[in-house]
XYZ file of C-alpha atoms in Angstrom:
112
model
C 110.343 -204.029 183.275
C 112.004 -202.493 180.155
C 112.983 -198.739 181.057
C 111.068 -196.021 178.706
C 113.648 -194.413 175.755
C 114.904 -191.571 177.458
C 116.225 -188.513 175.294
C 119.610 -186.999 175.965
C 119.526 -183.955 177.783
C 118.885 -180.921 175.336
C 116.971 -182.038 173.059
C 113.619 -181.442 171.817
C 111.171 -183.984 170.821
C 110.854 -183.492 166.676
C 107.560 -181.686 166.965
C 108.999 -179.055 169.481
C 112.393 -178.131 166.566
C 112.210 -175.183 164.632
C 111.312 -175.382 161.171
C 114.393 -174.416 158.649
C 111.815 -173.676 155.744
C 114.570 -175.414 153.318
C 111.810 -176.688 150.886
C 110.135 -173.164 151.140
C 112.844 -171.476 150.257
C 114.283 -173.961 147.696
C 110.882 -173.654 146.193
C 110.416 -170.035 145.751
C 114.019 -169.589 144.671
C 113.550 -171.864 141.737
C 110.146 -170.664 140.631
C 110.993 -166.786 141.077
C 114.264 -167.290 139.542
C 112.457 -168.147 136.256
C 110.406 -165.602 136.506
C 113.100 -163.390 137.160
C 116.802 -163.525 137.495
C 117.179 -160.471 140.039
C 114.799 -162.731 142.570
C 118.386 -164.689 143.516
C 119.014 -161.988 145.629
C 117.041 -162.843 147.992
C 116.604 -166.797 146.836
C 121.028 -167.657 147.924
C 120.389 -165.612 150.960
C 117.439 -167.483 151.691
C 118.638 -170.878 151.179
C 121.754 -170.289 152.981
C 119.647 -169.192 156.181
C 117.910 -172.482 155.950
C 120.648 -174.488 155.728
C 122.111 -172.684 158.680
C 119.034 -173.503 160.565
C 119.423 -177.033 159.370
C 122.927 -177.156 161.049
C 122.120 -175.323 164.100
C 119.034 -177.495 164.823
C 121.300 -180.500 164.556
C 123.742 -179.240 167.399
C 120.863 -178.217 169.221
C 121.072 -174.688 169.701
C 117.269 -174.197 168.994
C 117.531 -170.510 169.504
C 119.532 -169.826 166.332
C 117.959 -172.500 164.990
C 115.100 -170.515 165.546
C 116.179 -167.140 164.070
C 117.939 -168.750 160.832
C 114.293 -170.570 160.306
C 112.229 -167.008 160.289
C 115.458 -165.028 158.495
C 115.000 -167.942 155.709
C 111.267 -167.602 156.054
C 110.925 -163.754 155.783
C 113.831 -163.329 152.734
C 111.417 -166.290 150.912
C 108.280 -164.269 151.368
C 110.238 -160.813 150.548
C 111.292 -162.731 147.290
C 107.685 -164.029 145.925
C 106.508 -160.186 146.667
C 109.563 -158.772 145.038
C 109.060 -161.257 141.939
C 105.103 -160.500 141.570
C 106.058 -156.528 141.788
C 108.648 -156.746 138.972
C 106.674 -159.562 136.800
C 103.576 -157.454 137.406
C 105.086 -154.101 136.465
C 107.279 -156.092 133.811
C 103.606 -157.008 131.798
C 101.975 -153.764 132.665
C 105.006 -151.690 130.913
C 104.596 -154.166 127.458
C 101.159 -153.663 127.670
C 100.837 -150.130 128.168
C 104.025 -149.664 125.173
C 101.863 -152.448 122.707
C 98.842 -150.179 123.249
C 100.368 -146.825 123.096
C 101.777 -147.886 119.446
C 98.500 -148.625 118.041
C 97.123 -145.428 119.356
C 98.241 -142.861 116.985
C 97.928 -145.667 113.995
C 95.580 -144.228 111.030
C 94.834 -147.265 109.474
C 94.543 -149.097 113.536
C 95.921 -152.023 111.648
C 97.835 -153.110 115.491
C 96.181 -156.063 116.813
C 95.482 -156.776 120.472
């Protein structure tokens, strides 16, 4: 009989490792950063927690593993708020200066 594959001691079978979020975070630091510049703030920081997950997962200390993976995850979720608040607030400030132009216009020859 042919022994079963047996792991080395400390580590997890692939579905039991922490996520690193690396996509995630590449993701939403490319897309916010063209939306807005000010997002890399949190995009580098992100990105650099994933990779550290990456790197810890790979020496098998799962419990930074662990921690880098939901640092990366939370600074990639502050990020896409932080981009929708200043996008958001970024239309609603053209906007409201566009329409407060045409306002006092005699003629109301603006155009929405």
């Amino acid at each position: 009989p042919v022994p079963p594959a047996v792991q080395p001691v400390g580590v997890l079978p692939p579905k039991l490792q922490p996520y690193s979020f690396r996509a995630l975070s590449l993701t939403v630091t490319i897309v916010c950063s063209i939306l807005n510049a000010t997002s890399l703030t949190f995009g580098i920081p992100a990105i650099a927690f994933s990779v550290q997950s990456e790197m810890q997962k790979r020496l098998c200390q799962y419990e930074k593993a662990k921690k880098s993976g939901r640092a990366a995850l939370v600074l990639s979720m502050v990020n896409m708020i932080y981009t929708f608040i200043t996008v958001t607030l970024a239309i609603g400030l053209y906007l409201g200066l566009r329409l407060n132009q045409c306002k006092g216009s005699y003629y109301r020859t603006c155009r929405y």
